[in-house]
């Protein structure tokens, strides 16, 4: 049987499709009432050949003989018609009560959209303009398109975003975002790799599951939402070759304005109380540059224009009898970031074959392979040096210590990038999977499916520091003799990390429609397995070898060799699911499920958890009495359920001991070392499931002849039994923290999405979608006990939102006239003044208040698509909004003229207090006493994506042997408006880090 | 067709049964941490119990050393977060800088001490951690099978020594504290305070058990023996006596001290590596024989700390590694190789001096960081080694480096042993260039202390010049590989016995003990003794060694502590020198506060705060 399948695939590969003579066909399209339909698209499947119906609903089209017509119109069920020998067609389109797509992908199956009771956002990325924007990973394509999904952005090539669905539920999530990541399901199977393993161009659509009933199928792993990725499949028709290529220029979207040379000198002198033009504190290097007026812009020094190149090629098709479809693809992405040394390269291979072997049996196979390379060292972006520092040696080589020998040892930010460190991070990930589905011939509607995926990921980190990298400020000459002094400190390591995972699902489904009744029942038994192994070998001291030419490949020549890490973790899960969907008359829909999950990570007595869910929906517009003319469709829905979160790492319930030399503690007695053993983590065998219980209510409505589609969901959720490190009294065990199950966080929110088909003309369509999401959370319980108390140390306040910014309110600068304040608080003019909330004149901890909350007030995204003839323009604006309480962040750099207590660091350019210029907002530039908590609103609107594409007219395309071609330009992050935020991008919120990517892309999509 | 279906179905069933023929769920979900040691597999052998004891030794030893620089305040560098406060930061003998910026936060402003003070929490935490490391050893003893009784008794005695010492310090610093009698992994939030007397009693019980099980002298250099256990037992009796007024405790303290002194007499004649006339060897070119050495000098010579050198005074040492072993196995090096001083960079010229400099046409800056500071002689300026680096955090007070040595008291070997120098003006253009900075030259409320230390830079003998692992600002500074650190010397036992005698009414006996210690240092005998005499003598004999705060806090009982109050009022940097602080009324507290976090976390029961704190 397997053999047969492979033979079929092989045969298919060798098929050369035969071309028949093109001929003309014509026809009419009407609705069920016989009314002609205007603007219906008629396309020859697998090509760009097509037309639209005119005002009479008529069309004329030239097609090849073996053509399949795809007839589609918004609001109607699409049809496919085999042309055959006919030339005249009368086509009747049925109204689509199931909206755009007929089915919704849910856990372990699909469900008719009408019967769906939950909340899901589906994004067809494959066909939308989003695919034409330079996304570096698959999740990035969802940015701004799914209400309720919050995603971080980074300027670093190869970085993956942190996601949050429907707000922060775990108290520990701000410290450890990984515990709140949604579950990713690829083609129906829990995805065990990294999102970077997936080639974004192979994705057809992505769905974000948000409410409890939709999530319930994944029970224990679903509390933070599920993102279902459906990849492209071959379609009926001859083999089609798709090529996509694009080149992107990458820059930094914001450049912090630092003080220039003279301003810097003014600042440093002011910090030390010197005369404004004093230079005595400068190193000789700085003095020389100061005299020569030679400044270095350190941001510019580490920056470059990045180039991102993306290429992908795939072949897909399917047999006419629909017995087989296939897709084979490859992609290559080379992403050079805007910071020197940052380059991420990924190559992927994808293949999928699905076969309907006979009436009862179908099978599929998929294979994904990705190879990643992220070599080199990224410069430290966190410090800003004297503009008069010197990055080069007289001979033009890089200087290691840019200030000189006797000053704070400022390391050239590009030193480690280019001088004597070899760093490699390379990995590959392969997933092979398959499924077999058997329809039982004896019971109609009963089928059994087994799906399995096996993933192996290997990641190697290799790093070597050559002696050349280690020279000291006192070494004035960079010669071999100098370098040789540091051979004993040359060191390197190789880390091999291996991850092996598999998922195995057994799914028994029964789907049947009896007159008014629709039943879909599913039983699932699933297991998954995730094993990680890490070995790290270190080598130090190459003085015995004489050189380090071999780099990390010569670690075995080191004088000291160690295995410093040997790690093994295994995480296994078992799940049982029973679920039933029932619909009556296509109006009343019910969905109930129960999942029982076991996970290895929990304590022996707490391994199992139960996760029930119930949902109902009511298609009220189908009632005969419902006669609101402007409403075409209205469904109301309500659901409730529980989901779990495995926020615990393997062996997290055990008390760990450090032993032997690697334990790190050694004592000496009579000259002999004795290695100590010590407990390093205090376990807790009582740790169990974190559970989120939630309610979701909402509606879907089509208005004004389906010009408007409006979906709204309201939800409340309660997350209990959270696992996090709590501070414990030290007396019992000597530990200050222990993982414990406790706490409760409530979330509520509104998500709304309004889509308008503003213009629907033959040559001109314009649609726009506005997404709105608002989330609020509240910490209800923390450590339990008789009376809940705030945990001020960790910024946790009962009854308040997570992400509270707590501290002294900034009240400006202490002036000469504030005599009483100075006396009572030991301050001098120019210091920071905090607001004395309790009015006792003294600033004490009692004066601390909540200054705001980090979570945003709400966010809105607007995306719009304008299609005119062969042109398409796509715009996506994303907006995050602050109000009086929410959307706040500390931005002390906007006030303070020094950071980290480092006297010679440059800062952003703003004034400061001096005895001569007594500013009331900016304190003095050094040692201003008091605690500064300066809070700003970070709300912003940015043009996230813009894409303009032109599809080459078919006749031109044909002439050059193509069946379709599209060229485009795209831009991302072109501008933002953040009215209250200063000195950095409002999402980065730190001027010392890399800001975000601003990109401009030109690209080409071609189909053969 | 039908046949095909059946074959296919058969295949499908076979496939399913193969892939699903795994283990039971419970087997599948069982955890097997292959690469991790947990408590259950970490205690198989007596050597592992000893390894767990070594963890306690490391904690104990590190708490007993001083960390002159802030980055040394960790176990990685032979220091502990609690060690500087225990040794007296902010007391009469030691203090940090008080520049403008640190005025409100430095510990030395003890009048502003609050329960939220992190340093106090560090002391609490470190002491309980030490006790729990020892308790884990006792717990582990139940897991090791067939433990040899003699081995068991020695292991248990060492563990109890650490428990006893922890509770002694807890009782001294905090008064009555919750007594945790075993290692516990359970979450517990209803701790209750024992009384101070009960806490002392618990310390006494454990120290007595330690005395019973420990060898007469330490079994190895670095281990505890009967001597050190009796020494702290004496201190614990003394503490309980002060708290309860029981003269029986003073007698018991004298007896415990007698037991120490009988086996560990102080060194009254020259000994060890630098005392041999005619020794022609040298170290770093410096001859081994030091003709002007004294017995007191010999105590602090590398190699002389252990009993093996003939040193009977040494009760227990923190043994440091030599470079050769340290570089292979890790470990600690005596960080006290540089002198101590506060953060001089925070100190600025007074307004008068700024005016004076301006008049002379010079930018004032600070004495150490003016324009044109002398980079040649003082590389690094205030960040350089001459001012103990930018991380300098602690220095001696006038009391400990001047006042206690005044007059007759200057004739004292110990005065020579302590090194100290005044920081000089390093700015070449200043009219005061190279002159020692005087206090009234500086902006108030800045207090100035000198750069001082116990044995640092007499000569280069004993330094490991080849392996100076760190270089700061162009200057190497070396750790003193192989130079040990005293946990206690019997000279301190004499002073404890003197105190016990004095409190028990035997002033003559007390005077005799004090003068025994003084005589060894060639100091003139005293004619009268009171408690302040003893405190002064401790400051002289045990400079940079003694845990001063526990001593001062031990001086009072039952909610009053006039002795500590007097010492602090007259000698601490926090009141003596700075008008701004001198105005303050003396706080009411007599003990450290119970750390705020400890009270706040204890949700199941109330832990009362010590009087005098909000």
PDB file of C-alpha atoms in Angstrom, chain A residues 480-704:
ATOM      1  CA  UNK A 480      51.622  38.436  17.043  1.00  0.00           C
ATOM      2  CA  UNK A 481      53.906  38.765  20.068  1.00  0.00           C
ATOM      3  CA  UNK A 482      51.215  40.715  21.854  1.00  0.00           C
ATOM      4  CA  UNK A 483      48.532  38.239  20.905  1.00  0.00           C
ATOM      5  CA  UNK A 484      50.583  35.271  22.039  1.00  0.00           C
ATOM      6  CA  UNK A 485      50.437  36.510  25.613  1.00  0.00           C
ATOM      7  CA  UNK A 486      46.760  35.623  25.618  1.00  0.00           C
ATOM      8  CA  UNK A 487      46.934  32.120  24.218  1.00  0.00           C
ATOM      9  CA  UNK A 488      46.286  30.745  27.696  1.00  0.00           C
ATOM     10  CA  UNK A 489      42.956  32.564  27.775  1.00  0.00           C
ATOM     11  CA  UNK A 490      41.820  31.579  24.290  1.00  0.00           C
ATOM     12  CA  UNK A 491      38.775  29.395  24.663  1.00  0.00           C
ATOM     13  CA  UNK A 492      35.874  27.939  22.829  1.00  0.00           C
ATOM     14  CA  UNK A 493      32.990  25.558  22.999  1.00  0.00           C
ATOM     15  CA  UNK A 494      30.696  23.473  20.905  1.00  0.00           C
ATOM     16  CA  UNK A 495      27.136  22.909  21.999  1.00  0.00           C
ATOM     17  CA  UNK A 496      25.051  20.245  20.344  1.00  0.00           C
ATOM     18  CA  UNK A 497      21.379  20.484  21.080  1.00  0.00           C
ATOM     19  CA  UNK A 498      19.010  17.889  19.785  1.00  0.00           C
ATOM     20  CA  UNK A 499      15.281  17.819  20.024  1.00  0.00           C
ATOM     21  CA  UNK A 500      13.257  14.772  19.109  1.00  0.00           C
ATOM     22  CA  UNK A 501       9.506  14.974  19.211  1.00  0.00           C
ATOM     23  CA  UNK A 502       6.562  13.097  17.970  1.00  0.00           C
ATOM     24  CA  UNK A 503       2.828  13.451  18.069  1.00  0.00           C
ATOM     25  CA  UNK A 504       0.414  10.642  17.434  1.00  0.00           C
ATOM     26  CA  UNK A 505      -3.321  11.262  17.129  1.00  0.00           C
ATOM     27  CA  UNK A 506      -6.018   8.629  16.822  1.00  0.00           C
ATOM     28  CA  UNK A 507      -9.230  10.254  15.686  1.00  0.00           C
ATOM     29  CA  UNK A 508     -12.575   8.564  15.371  1.00  0.00           C
ATOM     30  CA  UNK A 509     -15.188  10.769  13.727  1.00  0.00           C
ATOM     31  CA  UNK A 510     -18.834  10.305  13.007  1.00  0.00           C
ATOM     32  CA  UNK A 511     -20.537  12.872  10.797  1.00  0.00           C
ATOM     33  CA  UNK A 512     -24.054  12.486   9.631  1.00  0.00           C
ATOM     34  CA  UNK A 513     -26.946  14.602   8.542  1.00  0.00           C
ATOM     35  CA  UNK A 514     -30.459  13.262   9.022  1.00  0.00           C
ATOM     36  CA  UNK A 515     -33.062  15.627   7.686  1.00  0.00           C
ATOM     37  CA  UNK A 516     -32.937  18.493  10.173  1.00  0.00           C
ATOM     38  CA  UNK A 517     -30.208  17.068  12.299  1.00  0.00           C
ATOM     39  CA  UNK A 518     -26.517  17.372  11.873  1.00  0.00           C
ATOM     40  CA  UNK A 519     -24.152  15.435  14.106  1.00  0.00           C
ATOM     41  CA  UNK A 520     -20.427  15.488  14.245  1.00  0.00           C
ATOM     42  CA  UNK A 521     -18.902  13.402  16.991  1.00  0.00           C
ATOM     43  CA  UNK A 522     -15.219  12.911  17.612  1.00  0.00           C
ATOM     44  CA  UNK A 523     -13.153  10.740  19.896  1.00  0.00           C
ATOM     45  CA  UNK A 524      -9.432  11.362  20.119  1.00  0.00           C
ATOM     46  CA  UNK A 525      -6.614   9.591  21.836  1.00  0.00           C
ATOM     47  CA  UNK A 526      -3.330  11.402  21.542  1.00  0.00           C
ATOM     48  CA  UNK A 527       0.175  11.171  22.832  1.00  0.00           C
ATOM     49  CA  UNK A 528       3.111  13.430  22.360  1.00  0.00           C
ATOM     50  CA  UNK A 529       6.733  13.196  23.270  1.00  0.00           C
ATOM     51  CA  UNK A 530       9.406  15.829  23.436  1.00  0.00           C
ATOM     52  CA  UNK A 531      12.986  15.030  24.264  1.00  0.00           C
ATOM     53  CA  UNK A 532      15.827  17.511  24.464  1.00  0.00           C
ATOM     54  CA  UNK A 533      19.466  16.654  24.800  1.00  0.00           C
ATOM     55  CA  UNK A 534      22.288  19.133  25.073  1.00  0.00           C
ATOM     56  CA  UNK A 535      26.002  18.540  25.287  1.00  0.00           C
ATOM     57  CA  UNK A 536      28.478  21.328  25.582  1.00  0.00           C
ATOM     58  CA  UNK A 537      32.215  20.793  25.389  1.00  0.00           C
ATOM     59  CA  UNK A 538      34.613  23.523  26.352  1.00  0.00           C
ATOM     60  CA  UNK A 539      38.274  24.007  25.706  1.00  0.00           C
ATOM     61  CA  UNK A 540      40.489  26.590  27.396  1.00  0.00           C
ATOM     62  CA  UNK A 541      44.154  27.533  27.153  1.00  0.00           C
ATOM     63  CA  UNK A 542      45.921  26.994  23.873  1.00  0.00           C
ATOM     64  CA  UNK A 543      49.339  27.956  25.128  1.00  0.00           C
ATOM     65  CA  UNK A 544      50.453  24.392  24.553  1.00  0.00           C
ATOM     66  CA  UNK A 545      49.565  24.559  20.861  1.00  0.00           C
ATOM     67  CA  UNK A 546      51.035  27.912  19.953  1.00  0.00           C
ATOM     68  CA  UNK A 547      48.226  29.107  17.747  1.00  0.00           C
ATOM     69  CA  UNK A 548      44.476  28.822  17.441  1.00  0.00           C
ATOM     70  CA  UNK A 549      44.216  28.431  13.698  1.00  0.00           C
ATOM     71  CA  UNK A 550      41.799  25.541  14.042  1.00  0.00           C
ATOM     72  CA  UNK A 551      39.341  27.605  16.058  1.00  0.00           C
ATOM     73  CA  UNK A 552      36.590  25.581  17.679  1.00  0.00           C
ATOM     74  CA  UNK A 553      37.526  22.593  15.577  1.00  0.00           C
ATOM     75  CA  UNK A 554      40.726  22.452  17.586  1.00  0.00           C
ATOM     76  CA  UNK A 555      39.130  22.296  21.030  1.00  0.00           C
ATOM     77  CA  UNK A 556      40.667  18.885  21.550  1.00  0.00           C
ATOM     78  CA  UNK A 557      44.081  20.593  21.606  1.00  0.00           C
ATOM     79  CA  UNK A 558      43.224  22.810  24.547  1.00  0.00           C
ATOM     80  CA  UNK A 559      45.139  22.402  27.779  1.00  0.00           C
ATOM     81  CA  UNK A 560      41.874  22.252  29.724  1.00  0.00           C
ATOM     82  CA  UNK A 561      38.943  20.401  28.261  1.00  0.00           C
ATOM     83  CA  UNK A 562      35.585  20.032  29.893  1.00  0.00           C
ATOM     84  CA  UNK A 563      32.114  18.791  29.292  1.00  0.00           C
ATOM     85  CA  UNK A 564      30.318  21.700  30.875  1.00  0.00           C
ATOM     86  CA  UNK A 565      26.741  20.789  30.070  1.00  0.00           C
ATOM     87  CA  UNK A 566      25.029  17.492  29.710  1.00  0.00           C
ATOM     88  CA  UNK A 567      21.330  17.959  29.738  1.00  0.00           C
ATOM     89  CA  UNK A 568      18.434  15.669  29.114  1.00  0.00           C
ATOM     90  CA  UNK A 569      14.781  16.442  29.454  1.00  0.00           C
ATOM     91  CA  UNK A 570      11.772  14.463  28.428  1.00  0.00           C
ATOM     92  CA  UNK A 571       8.268  15.816  28.416  1.00  0.00           C
ATOM     93  CA  UNK A 572       5.361  13.526  27.547  1.00  0.00           C
ATOM     94  CA  UNK A 573       1.635  14.126  27.334  1.00  0.00           C
ATOM     95  CA  UNK A 574      -1.423  11.950  26.950  1.00  0.00           C
ATOM     96  CA  UNK A 575      -4.847  13.252  26.017  1.00  0.00           C
ATOM     97  CA  UNK A 576      -8.356  11.883  25.636  1.00  0.00           C
ATOM     98  CA  UNK A 577     -11.004  13.937  23.914  1.00  0.00           C
ATOM     99  CA  UNK A 578     -14.701  13.379  23.359  1.00  0.00           C
ATOM    100  CA  UNK A 579     -16.575  16.019  21.427  1.00  0.00           C
ATOM    101  CA  UNK A 580     -19.940  16.387  19.793  1.00  0.00           C
ATOM    102  CA  UNK A 581     -21.340  19.038  17.488  1.00  0.00           C
ATOM    103  CA  UNK A 582     -25.054  19.004  16.955  1.00  0.00           C
ATOM    104  CA  UNK A 583     -27.201  21.253  14.799  1.00  0.00           C
ATOM    105  CA  UNK A 584     -30.914  21.375  14.434  1.00  0.00           C
ATOM    106  CA  UNK A 585     -32.389  22.856  11.283  1.00  0.00           C
ATOM    107  CA  UNK A 586     -29.116  24.596  10.690  1.00  0.00           C
ATOM    108  CA  UNK A 587     -30.234  27.179  13.212  1.00  0.00           C
ATOM    109  CA  UNK A 588     -29.552  25.787  16.636  1.00  0.00           C
ATOM    110  CA  UNK A 589     -26.021  24.663  17.188  1.00  0.00           C
ATOM    111  CA  UNK A 590     -24.507  22.935  20.144  1.00  0.00           C
ATOM    112  CA  UNK A 591     -20.943  21.922  20.802  1.00  0.00           C
ATOM    113  CA  UNK A 592     -19.781  20.022  23.851  1.00  0.00           C
ATOM    114  CA  UNK A 593     -16.453  18.475  24.602  1.00  0.00           C
ATOM    115  CA  UNK A 594     -14.494  16.906  27.373  1.00  0.00           C
ATOM    116  CA  UNK A 595     -10.771  16.451  27.430  1.00  0.00           C
ATOM    117  CA  UNK A 596      -8.681  14.653  29.999  1.00  0.00           C
ATOM    118  CA  UNK A 597      -4.978  15.254  29.891  1.00  0.00           C
ATOM    119  CA  UNK A 598      -1.971  13.844  31.598  1.00  0.00           C
ATOM    120  CA  UNK A 599       1.460  15.424  31.583  1.00  0.00           C
ATOM    121  CA  UNK A 600       4.762  14.107  32.818  1.00  0.00           C
ATOM    122  CA  UNK A 601       5.944  17.413  34.228  1.00  0.00           C
ATOM    123  CA  UNK A 602       3.609  17.461  37.197  1.00  0.00           C
ATOM    124  CA  UNK A 603       3.919  15.776  40.553  1.00  0.00           C
ATOM    125  CA  UNK A 604       2.931  12.112  40.756  1.00  0.00           C
ATOM    126  CA  UNK A 605      -0.455  12.828  42.258  1.00  0.00           C
ATOM    127  CA  UNK A 606      -1.226  15.814  40.062  1.00  0.00           C
ATOM    128  CA  UNK A 607      -0.528  14.587  36.554  1.00  0.00           C
ATOM    129  CA  UNK A 608      -4.109  14.552  35.288  1.00  0.00           C
ATOM    130  CA  UNK A 609      -6.453  17.414  34.529  1.00  0.00           C
ATOM    131  CA  UNK A 610      -9.980  17.637  33.123  1.00  0.00           C
ATOM    132  CA  UNK A 611     -11.072  20.270  30.657  1.00  0.00           C
ATOM    133  CA  UNK A 612     -14.757  20.443  29.726  1.00  0.00           C
ATOM    134  CA  UNK A 613     -16.347  22.948  27.332  1.00  0.00           C
ATOM    135  CA  UNK A 614     -19.817  23.740  26.017  1.00  0.00           C
ATOM    136  CA  UNK A 615     -20.875  26.150  23.299  1.00  0.00           C
ATOM    137  CA  UNK A 616     -24.097  27.124  21.611  1.00  0.00           C
ATOM    138  CA  UNK A 617     -24.991  29.249  18.626  1.00  0.00           C
ATOM    139  CA  UNK A 618     -28.246  30.443  17.187  1.00  0.00           C
ATOM    140  CA  UNK A 619     -28.614  31.531  13.576  1.00  0.00           C
ATOM    141  CA  UNK A 620     -31.461  33.861  14.300  1.00  0.00           C
ATOM    142  CA  UNK A 621     -31.666  35.198  10.747  1.00  0.00           C
ATOM    143  CA  UNK A 622     -32.823  31.790   9.562  1.00  0.00           C
ATOM    144  CA  UNK A 623     -35.971  32.014  11.624  1.00  0.00           C
ATOM    145  CA  UNK A 624     -39.005  32.566   9.414  1.00  0.00           C
ATOM    146  CA  UNK A 625     -40.148  35.419  11.634  1.00  0.00           C
ATOM    147  CA  UNK A 626     -36.860  37.239  11.329  1.00  0.00           C
ATOM    148  CA  UNK A 627     -37.474  39.881   8.711  1.00  0.00           C
ATOM    149  CA  UNK A 628     -35.040  42.718   9.167  1.00  0.00           C
ATOM    150  CA  UNK A 629     -34.324  43.828   5.680  1.00  0.00           C
ATOM    151  CA  UNK A 630     -30.888  45.240   6.186  1.00  0.00           C
ATOM    152  CA  UNK A 631     -29.669  42.152   8.035  1.00  0.00           C
ATOM    153  CA  UNK A 632     -28.722  39.330   5.732  1.00  0.00           C
ATOM    154  CA  UNK A 633     -27.352  37.003   8.351  1.00  0.00           C
ATOM    155  CA  UNK A 634     -27.169  37.022  12.109  1.00  0.00           C
ATOM    156  CA  UNK A 635     -25.720  34.426  14.417  1.00  0.00           C
ATOM    157  CA  UNK A 636     -25.504  34.700  18.176  1.00  0.00           C
ATOM    158  CA  UNK A 637     -23.109  32.526  20.111  1.00  0.00           C
ATOM    159  CA  UNK A 638     -22.142  31.710  23.648  1.00  0.00           C
ATOM    160  CA  UNK A 639     -19.570  29.331  25.021  1.00  0.00           C
ATOM    161  CA  UNK A 640     -17.912  28.246  28.229  1.00  0.00           C
ATOM    162  CA  UNK A 641     -14.971  26.047  28.940  1.00  0.00           C
ATOM    163  CA  UNK A 642     -11.770  25.240  30.736  1.00  0.00           C
ATOM    164  CA  UNK A 643      -8.288  24.990  29.340  1.00  0.00           C
ATOM    165  CA  UNK A 644      -4.915  24.252  30.794  1.00  0.00           C
ATOM    166  CA  UNK A 645      -1.431  25.583  30.576  1.00  0.00           C
ATOM    167  CA  UNK A 646       1.724  23.606  31.146  1.00  0.00           C
ATOM    168  CA  UNK A 647       3.879  26.340  32.486  1.00  0.00           C
ATOM    169  CA  UNK A 648       6.228  23.942  34.181  1.00  0.00           C
ATOM    170  CA  UNK A 649       9.489  22.649  32.813  1.00  0.00           C
ATOM    171  CA  UNK A 650      10.338  18.960  33.123  1.00  0.00           C
ATOM    172  CA  UNK A 651      11.578  17.941  36.585  1.00  0.00           C
ATOM    173  CA  UNK A 652      10.251  21.197  37.998  1.00  0.00           C
ATOM    174  CA  UNK A 653       8.681  19.347  40.905  1.00  0.00           C
ATOM    175  CA  UNK A 654      11.984  17.900  42.085  1.00  0.00           C
ATOM    176  CA  UNK A 655      14.577  19.321  44.455  1.00  0.00           C
ATOM    177  CA  UNK A 656      17.804  19.439  42.530  1.00  0.00           C
ATOM    178  CA  UNK A 657      21.292  18.990  43.881  1.00  0.00           C
ATOM    179  CA  UNK A 658      24.565  20.358  42.573  1.00  0.00           C
ATOM    180  CA  UNK A 659      27.326  17.813  42.946  1.00  0.00           C
ATOM    181  CA  UNK A 660      31.014  17.530  42.319  1.00  0.00           C
ATOM    182  CA  UNK A 661      33.152  19.985  40.456  1.00  0.00           C
ATOM    183  CA  UNK A 662      30.394  21.148  38.153  1.00  0.00           C
ATOM    184  CA  UNK A 663      28.344  22.027  41.214  1.00  0.00           C
ATOM    185  CA  UNK A 664      30.626  25.032  41.543  1.00  0.00           C
ATOM    186  CA  UNK A 665      31.434  24.905  45.259  1.00  0.00           C
ATOM    187  CA  UNK A 666      34.761  23.821  46.593  1.00  0.00           C
ATOM    188  CA  UNK A 667      36.305  24.001  50.018  1.00  0.00           C
ATOM    189  CA  UNK A 668      39.951  23.413  50.990  1.00  0.00           C
ATOM    190  CA  UNK A 669      41.077  21.381  53.950  1.00  0.00           C
ATOM    191  CA  UNK A 670      44.768  20.647  54.497  1.00  0.00           C
ATOM    192  CA  UNK A 671      45.377  21.841  50.958  1.00  0.00           C
ATOM    193  CA  UNK A 672      43.010  19.319  49.413  1.00  0.00           C
ATOM    194  CA  UNK A 673      39.909  20.461  47.576  1.00  0.00           C
ATOM    195  CA  UNK A 674      36.576  18.911  48.526  1.00  0.00           C
ATOM    196  CA  UNK A 675      33.665  19.613  46.223  1.00  0.00           C
ATOM    197  CA  UNK A 676      30.522  20.507  48.023  1.00  0.00           C
ATOM    198  CA  UNK A 677      27.074  19.241  47.253  1.00  0.00           C
ATOM    199  CA  UNK A 678      24.200  21.598  47.662  1.00  0.00           C
ATOM    200  CA  UNK A 679      20.553  21.790  46.897  1.00  0.00           C
ATOM    201  CA  UNK A 680      20.107  24.310  44.108  1.00  0.00           C
ATOM    202  CA  UNK A 681      16.360  24.248  43.553  1.00  0.00           C
ATOM    203  CA  UNK A 682      13.684  23.507  46.048  1.00  0.00           C
ATOM    204  CA  UNK A 683      11.074  21.268  44.489  1.00  0.00           C
ATOM    205  CA  UNK A 684       7.379  21.073  45.124  1.00  0.00           C
ATOM    206  CA  UNK A 685       5.639  17.768  44.393  1.00  0.00           C
ATOM    207  CA  UNK A 686       2.219  19.433  44.634  1.00  0.00           C
ATOM    208  CA  UNK A 687       2.498  21.412  41.409  1.00  0.00           C
ATOM    209  CA  UNK A 688      -0.410  20.854  39.051  1.00  0.00           C
ATOM    210  CA  UNK A 689      -2.330  22.311  36.165  1.00  0.00           C
ATOM    211  CA  UNK A 690      -2.852  25.959  35.555  1.00  0.00           C
ATOM    212  CA  UNK A 691      -6.452  26.317  34.433  1.00  0.00           C
ATOM    213  CA  UNK A 692      -8.215  29.048  32.510  1.00  0.00           C
ATOM    214  CA  UNK A 693     -11.998  29.074  32.665  1.00  0.00           C
ATOM    215  CA  UNK A 694     -13.652  31.397  30.216  1.00  0.00           C
ATOM    216  CA  UNK A 695     -16.929  32.607  28.830  1.00  0.00           C
ATOM    217  CA  UNK A 696     -17.271  33.904  25.324  1.00  0.00           C
ATOM    218  CA  UNK A 697     -20.315  35.582  23.784  1.00  0.00           C
ATOM    219  CA  UNK A 698     -20.693  37.263  20.464  1.00  0.00           C
ATOM    220  CA  UNK A 699     -22.369  37.698  17.176  1.00  0.00           C
ATOM    221  CA  UNK A 700     -21.676  37.562  13.475  1.00  0.00           C
ATOM    222  CA  UNK A 701     -23.768  39.699  11.268  1.00  0.00           C
ATOM    223  CA  UNK A 702     -23.963  40.530   7.561  1.00  0.00           C
ATOM    224  CA  UNK A 703     -25.549  43.825   6.715  1.00  0.00           C
ATOM    225  CA  UNK A 704     -26.713  45.795   3.695  1.00  0.00           C
TER     226      UNK A 704
END
